[in-house]
mmCIF file of C-alpha atoms and ligand atoms in Angstrom:
data_model
loop_
_atom_site.group_PDB
_atom_site.id
_atom_site.type_symbol
_atom_site.label_atom_id
_atom_site.label_comp_id
_atom_site.label_asym_id
_atom_site.label_seq_id
_atom_site.Cartn_x
_atom_site.Cartn_y
_atom_site.Cartn_z
ATOM 1 C CA UNK A 20 126.467 -21.613 35.028
ATOM 2 C CA UNK A 21 130.209 -21.785 35.790
ATOM 3 C CA UNK A 22 132.933 -21.803 33.138
ATOM 4 C CA UNK A 23 133.426 -25.477 33.812
ATOM 5 C CA UNK A 24 129.813 -26.325 33.073
ATOM 6 C CA UNK A 25 130.014 -24.406 29.815
ATOM 7 C CA UNK A 26 133.113 -26.258 28.641
ATOM 8 C CA UNK A 27 131.767 -29.684 29.588
ATOM 9 C CA UNK A 28 128.545 -28.818 27.723
ATOM 10 C CA UNK A 29 130.538 -27.969 24.624
ATOM 11 C CA UNK A 30 132.527 -31.153 25.044
ATOM 12 C CA UNK A 31 129.383 -33.268 25.430
ATOM 13 C CA UNK A 32 127.964 -31.707 22.297
ATOM 14 C CA UNK A 33 131.165 -32.463 20.363
ATOM 15 C CA UNK A 34 131.071 -36.071 21.528
ATOM 16 C CA UNK A 35 127.397 -36.242 20.567
ATOM 17 C CA UNK A 36 128.170 -35.099 17.010
ATOM 18 C CA UNK A 37 131.165 -37.425 16.834
ATOM 19 C CA UNK A 38 128.973 -40.393 17.865
ATOM 20 C CA UNK A 39 126.455 -39.457 15.157
ATOM 21 C CA UNK A 40 129.169 -39.363 12.484
ATOM 22 C CA UNK A 41 130.689 -42.640 13.600
ATOM 23 C CA UNK A 42 127.260 -44.320 13.308
ATOM 24 C CA UNK A 43 126.897 -43.135 9.715
ATOM 25 C CA UNK A 44 125.142 -39.759 9.983
ATOM 26 C CA UNK A 45 127.299 -37.941 7.435
ATOM 27 C CA UNK A 46 124.898 -35.508 5.746
ATOM 28 C CA UNK A 47 126.106 -32.074 6.837
ATOM 29 C CA UNK A 48 122.650 -30.472 6.758
ATOM 30 C CA UNK A 49 121.337 -33.217 9.079
ATOM 31 C CA UNK A 50 124.329 -32.807 11.408
ATOM 32 C CA UNK A 51 123.843 -29.031 11.457
ATOM 33 C CA UNK A 52 120.153 -29.455 12.362
ATOM 34 C CA UNK A 53 121.093 -31.866 15.145
ATOM 35 C CA UNK A 54 123.717 -29.465 16.423
ATOM 36 C CA UNK A 55 121.192 -26.636 16.474
ATOM 37 C CA UNK A 56 118.288 -28.459 18.177
ATOM 38 C CA UNK A 57 119.080 -29.327 21.799
ATOM 39 C CA UNK A 58 117.624 -32.738 22.737
ATOM 40 C CA UNK A 59 117.383 -31.925 26.470
ATOM 41 C CA UNK A 60 114.089 -29.939 26.441
ATOM 42 C CA UNK A 61 112.365 -32.935 24.823
ATOM 43 C CA UNK A 62 113.304 -35.227 27.714
ATOM 44 C CA UNK A 63 111.606 -34.338 30.931
ATOM 45 C CA UNK A 64 112.813 -34.986 34.466
ATOM 46 C CA UNK A 65 114.998 -37.835 35.554
ATOM 47 C CA UNK A 66 116.755 -38.611 32.276
ATOM 48 C CA UNK A 67 117.272 -35.042 31.019
ATOM 49 C CA UNK A 68 120.983 -35.048 31.869
ATOM 50 C CA UNK A 69 121.473 -38.021 29.543
ATOM 51 C CA UNK A 70 120.193 -36.101 26.522
ATOM 52 C CA UNK A 71 123.560 -36.178 24.769
ATOM 53 C CA UNK A 72 124.025 -39.921 25.081
ATOM 54 C CA UNK A 73 123.283 -41.950 21.976
ATOM 55 C CA UNK A 74 120.504 -44.014 23.498
ATOM 56 C CA UNK A 75 116.712 -44.113 23.450
ATOM 57 C CA UNK A 76 115.120 -42.783 26.668
ATOM 58 C CA UNK A 77 111.686 -43.156 28.246
ATOM 59 C CA UNK A 78 109.130 -40.353 27.862
ATOM 60 C CA UNK A 79 105.502 -39.993 29.018
ATOM 61 C CA UNK A 80 102.700 -42.430 28.070
ATOM 62 C CA UNK A 81 105.084 -45.416 28.137
ATOM 63 C CA UNK A 82 106.784 -44.263 24.903
ATOM 64 C CA UNK A 83 110.422 -43.586 24.019
ATOM 65 C CA UNK A 84 112.418 -40.818 22.407
ATOM 66 C CA UNK A 85 114.502 -42.494 19.709
ATOM 67 C CA UNK A 86 118.261 -42.880 19.802
ATOM 68 C CA UNK A 87 119.833 -39.748 18.236
ATOM 69 C CA UNK A 88 121.845 -41.720 15.663
ATOM 70 C CA UNK A 89 118.621 -43.416 14.509
ATOM 71 C CA UNK A 90 116.923 -39.997 14.257
ATOM 72 C CA UNK A 91 119.891 -38.846 12.154
ATOM 73 C CA UNK A 92 119.889 -41.915 9.900
ATOM 74 C CA UNK A 93 116.125 -41.762 9.327
ATOM 75 C CA UNK A 94 116.290 -38.038 8.560
ATOM 76 C CA UNK A 95 119.161 -38.652 6.156
ATOM 77 C CA UNK A 96 117.253 -41.508 4.482
ATOM 78 C CA UNK A 97 114.387 -39.100 3.686
ATOM 79 C CA UNK A 98 116.622 -36.995 1.361
ATOM 80 C CA UNK A 99 114.758 -33.830 2.329
ATOM 81 C CA UNK A 100 114.698 -30.673 0.310
ATOM 82 C CA UNK A 101 113.820 -27.262 1.794
ATOM 83 C CA UNK A 102 110.539 -27.075 -0.150
ATOM 84 C CA UNK A 103 109.167 -30.353 1.233
ATOM 85 C CA UNK A 104 105.909 -30.837 3.102
ATOM 86 C CA UNK A 105 106.502 -33.673 5.540
ATOM 87 C CA UNK A 106 104.266 -35.910 7.637
ATOM 88 C CA UNK A 107 105.679 -37.589 10.736
ATOM 89 C CA UNK A 108 103.622 -40.359 12.351
ATOM 90 C CA UNK A 109 104.577 -40.699 16.025
ATOM 91 C CA UNK A 110 105.321 -37.273 17.557
ATOM 92 C CA UNK A 111 106.481 -38.769 20.860
ATOM 93 C CA UNK A 112 108.724 -36.159 22.479
ATOM 94 C CA UNK A 113 108.711 -33.934 19.380
ATOM 95 C CA UNK A 114 112.488 -34.170 18.920
ATOM 96 C CA UNK A 115 112.376 -35.826 15.482
ATOM 97 C CA UNK A 116 109.790 -33.294 14.264
ATOM 98 C CA UNK A 117 112.032 -30.451 15.465
ATOM 99 C CA UNK A 118 114.948 -31.843 13.447
ATOM 100 C CA UNK A 119 112.696 -32.197 10.373
ATOM 101 C CA UNK A 120 111.518 -28.595 10.812
ATOM 102 C CA UNK A 121 115.063 -27.365 10.142
ATOM 103 C CA UNK A 122 115.266 -29.152 6.797
ATOM 104 C CA UNK A 123 111.749 -28.930 5.342
ATOM 105 C CA UNK A 124 109.202 -26.212 4.589
ATOM 106 C CA UNK A 125 106.352 -27.607 6.656
ATOM 107 C CA UNK A 126 106.064 -30.473 9.129
ATOM 108 C CA UNK A 127 102.826 -32.125 10.254
ATOM 109 C CA UNK A 128 103.324 -34.525 13.135
ATOM 110 C CA UNK A 129 100.629 -36.770 14.593
ATOM 111 C CA UNK A 130 100.444 -38.917 17.702
ATOM 112 C CA UNK A 131 97.644 -41.007 19.183
ATOM 113 C CA UNK A 132 98.427 -39.608 22.655
ATOM 114 C CA UNK A 133 96.918 -36.159 23.222
ATOM 115 C CA UNK A 134 99.284 -35.479 26.121
ATOM 116 C CA UNK A 135 102.402 -36.041 23.978
ATOM 117 C CA UNK A 136 101.021 -33.753 21.260
ATOM 118 C CA UNK A 137 100.246 -31.048 23.820
ATOM 119 C CA UNK A 138 103.671 -31.241 25.481
ATOM 120 C CA UNK A 139 105.571 -31.350 22.183
ATOM 121 C CA UNK A 140 103.476 -28.419 20.904
ATOM 122 C CA UNK A 141 104.504 -26.368 23.950
ATOM 123 C CA UNK A 142 108.207 -26.991 23.228
ATOM 124 C CA UNK A 143 107.760 -26.089 19.534
ATOM 125 C CA UNK A 144 106.250 -22.751 20.624
ATOM 126 C CA UNK A 145 109.036 -22.165 23.166
ATOM 127 C CA UNK A 146 111.676 -22.782 20.502
ATOM 128 C CA UNK A 147 109.730 -20.747 17.940
ATOM 129 C CA UNK A 148 109.499 -23.685 15.521
ATOM 130 C CA UNK A 149 106.535 -22.171 13.722
ATOM 131 C CA UNK A 150 106.529 -24.521 10.705
ATOM 132 C CA UNK A 151 105.403 -27.552 12.763
ATOM 133 C CA UNK A 152 101.755 -28.476 13.285
ATOM 134 C CA UNK A 153 101.122 -31.194 15.885
ATOM 135 C CA UNK A 154 97.839 -33.102 15.718
ATOM 136 C CA UNK A 155 96.231 -35.828 17.859
ATOM 137 C CA UNK A 156 95.118 -38.578 15.478
ATOM 138 C CA UNK A 157 95.587 -42.187 14.515
ATOM 139 C CA UNK A 158 98.475 -41.659 12.134
ATOM 140 C CA UNK A 159 98.014 -44.955 10.326
ATOM 141 C CA UNK A 160 95.353 -43.114 8.318
ATOM 142 C CA UNK A 161 97.742 -40.245 7.588
ATOM 143 C CA UNK A 162 96.398 -36.726 7.452
ATOM 144 C CA UNK A 163 93.985 -36.668 4.473
ATOM 145 C CA UNK A 164 93.259 -32.931 4.835
ATOM 146 C CA UNK A 165 96.923 -32.020 4.284
ATOM 147 C CA UNK A 166 97.834 -34.763 1.787
ATOM 148 C CA UNK A 167 99.676 -35.388 -0.439
ATOM 149 C CA UNK A 168 103.125 -35.201 1.159
ATOM 150 C CA UNK A 169 106.625 -35.030 -0.315
ATOM 151 C CA UNK A 170 108.001 -37.083 2.543
ATOM 152 C CA UNK A 171 106.479 -39.327 5.227
ATOM 153 C CA UNK A 172 108.378 -40.606 8.251
ATOM 154 C CA UNK A 173 106.850 -43.231 10.514
ATOM 155 C CA UNK A 174 108.557 -43.547 13.906
ATOM 156 C CA UNK A 175 106.619 -46.581 15.169
ATOM 157 C CA UNK A 176 106.844 -50.067 13.694
ATOM 158 C CA UNK A 177 104.116 -51.298 11.344
ATOM 159 C CA UNK A 178 103.619 -54.853 10.137
ATOM 160 C CA UNK A 179 103.423 -53.428 6.628
ATOM 161 C CA UNK A 180 103.718 -49.862 5.347
ATOM 162 C CA UNK A 181 100.143 -48.578 5.961
ATOM 163 C CA UNK A 182 98.138 -48.278 2.714
ATOM 164 C CA UNK A 183 96.615 -44.844 3.494
ATOM 165 C CA UNK A 184 100.128 -43.451 4.015
ATOM 166 C CA UNK A 185 101.366 -44.845 0.705
ATOM 167 C CA UNK A 186 98.317 -43.272 -0.942
ATOM 168 C CA UNK A 187 99.233 -39.864 0.551
ATOM 169 C CA UNK A 188 102.746 -39.868 -0.927
ATOM 170 C CA UNK A 189 103.344 -37.628 -3.974
ATOM 171 C CA UNK A 190 104.944 -39.003 -7.114
ATOM 172 C CA UNK A 191 108.671 -38.641 -6.460
ATOM 173 C CA UNK A 192 107.884 -38.825 -2.743
ATOM 174 C CA UNK A 193 109.769 -40.874 -0.157
ATOM 175 C CA UNK A 194 108.469 -42.666 2.923
ATOM 176 C CA UNK A 195 110.716 -44.143 5.615
ATOM 177 C CA UNK A 196 109.078 -46.667 7.939
ATOM 178 C CA UNK A 197 110.230 -49.384 10.353
ATOM 179 C CA UNK A 198 108.519 -52.613 9.346
ATOM 180 C CA UNK A 199 108.166 -55.811 11.371
ATOM 181 C CA UNK A 200 106.536 -57.299 14.428
ATOM 182 C CA UNK A 201 107.316 -55.387 17.610
ATOM 183 C CA UNK A 202 109.967 -56.929 19.860
ATOM 184 C CA UNK A 203 111.367 -58.975 17.021
ATOM 185 C CA UNK A 204 113.629 -57.791 14.268
ATOM 186 C CA UNK A 205 112.349 -54.792 12.400
ATOM 187 C CA UNK A 206 113.817 -53.295 9.251
ATOM 188 C CA UNK A 207 113.901 -49.683 8.273
ATOM 189 C CA UNK A 208 112.343 -49.514 4.816
ATOM 190 C CA UNK A 209 112.506 -46.683 2.286
ATOM 191 C CA UNK A 210 109.598 -46.551 -0.132
ATOM 192 C CA UNK A 211 109.912 -44.280 -3.182
ATOM 193 C CA UNK A 212 106.878 -43.518 -5.319
ATOM 194 C CA UNK A 213 107.973 -43.335 -8.945
ATOM 195 C CA UNK A 214 105.829 -42.746 -12.046
ATOM 196 C CA UNK A 215 105.620 -46.495 -12.502
ATOM 197 C CA UNK A 216 104.833 -47.505 -8.922
ATOM 198 C CA UNK A 217 106.485 -48.094 -5.566
ATOM 199 C CA UNK A 218 110.098 -49.069 -5.020
ATOM 200 C CA UNK A 219 111.153 -50.649 -1.698
ATOM 201 C CA UNK A 220 114.659 -50.647 -0.188
ATOM 202 C CA UNK A 221 115.670 -52.272 3.074
ATOM 203 C CA UNK A 222 118.066 -49.947 4.911
ATOM 204 C CA UNK A 223 119.001 -51.405 8.305
ATOM 205 C CA UNK A 224 117.678 -53.271 11.342
ATOM 206 C CA UNK A 225 115.952 -51.041 13.926
ATOM 207 C CA UNK A 226 113.781 -51.370 17.001
ATOM 208 C CA UNK A 227 110.715 -49.178 17.568
ATOM 209 C CA UNK A 228 107.578 -49.260 19.685
ATOM 210 C CA UNK A 229 104.618 -50.588 17.665
ATOM 211 C CA UNK A 230 102.179 -48.541 15.639
ATOM 212 C CA UNK A 231 98.932 -48.985 17.567
ATOM 213 C CA UNK A 232 95.415 -48.500 16.219
ATOM 214 C CA UNK A 233 93.072 -45.851 17.608
ATOM 215 C CA UNK A 234 93.657 -42.987 20.016
ATOM 216 C CA UNK A 235 95.402 -43.321 23.392
ATOM 217 C CA UNK A 236 93.208 -43.422 26.511
ATOM 218 C CA UNK A 237 94.246 -39.866 27.305
ATOM 219 C CA UNK A 238 93.147 -38.683 23.869
HETATM 220 N N1 SAH B 302 109.465 -39.555 16.958
HETATM 221 C C1 SAH B 302 109.408 -39.602 18.402
HETATM 222 C C2 SAH B 302 109.516 -40.992 18.979
HETATM 223 C C3 SAH B 302 108.339 -41.794 18.628
HETATM 224 S S1 SAH B 302 107.929 -43.126 19.711
HETATM 225 C C4 SAH B 302 110.427 -38.687 19.039
HETATM 226 O O1 SAH B 302 111.169 -38.011 18.319
HETATM 227 O O2 SAH B 302 110.463 -38.626 20.270
HETATM 228 C C5 SAH B 302 106.524 -43.686 18.793
HETATM 229 C C6 SAH B 302 105.296 -42.821 18.928
HETATM 230 O O3 SAH B 302 104.338 -43.340 18.022
HETATM 231 C C7 SAH B 302 104.674 -42.871 20.305
HETATM 232 O O4 SAH B 302 104.594 -41.602 20.850
HETATM 233 C C8 SAH B 302 103.279 -43.461 20.052
HETATM 234 O O5 SAH B 302 102.262 -42.887 20.849
HETATM 235 C C9 SAH B 302 103.066 -43.117 18.583
HETATM 236 N N2 SAH B 302 102.105 -43.951 17.881
HETATM 237 C C10 SAH B 302 101.942 -45.294 17.922
HETATM 238 N N3 SAH B 302 100.925 -45.685 17.122
HETATM 239 C C11 SAH B 302 100.425 -44.541 16.561
HETATM 240 C C12 SAH B 302 99.361 -44.270 15.645
HETATM 241 N N4 SAH B 302 98.582 -45.221 15.132
HETATM 242 N N5 SAH B 302 99.132 -42.977 15.298
HETATM 243 C C13 SAH B 302 99.892 -41.974 15.799
HETATM 244 N N6 SAH B 302 100.901 -42.172 16.664
HETATM 245 C C14 SAH B 302 101.180 -43.442 17.041
#
């Protein structure tokens, strides 16, 4: 790498963090995690050089890696604490799980595509992110063996927050989930389980691929 490459890398990273802040990612622990975890290894091939741009990009199995500012805002909305056990539904590239791994004690991430789980798992090992477990499963049923969770993040859009996931949330727990029909307007919803029941807040409009039932054809 030449000196020039190094300085333009640093510059791209600064612009990346600036874009995150300007879109409302203000939590310093989230920004630090996003500074530490390079997005490039999670994007294979053709689009890898666009890793620092604030846009979603295609990954294998017809899925997408989310826009970094959306990853930041969803992570922020979870209000993580370092002792938390977190479930992510929708591993995709593994990038979101890697960010969560910096801010929580333990991360379980599930995807219906075996190939995505295998490829993300390989990157977690490469980066020595030992507190992430990636599992091939239909995440709309959660992960009963590991439940309950302090935090649940769903990164695919459901028509309603899935019942089994709500049931796997601890009291005091928070779930963040995009809700709505795919390809129409979806809202990011934060569900908090209090002693007296569930509290719902609508955070912002988002656009995610749909939560699909069953395993992918490759899994
Ligand atoms: N969080 C990812 C992006 C997720 S894209 C990242 O950081 O890159 C949405 C993912 O949800 C896709 O990979 C898709 O396969 C997965 N998905 C959709 N329905 C699912 C289901 N029922 N169970 C588990 N994963 C599902």
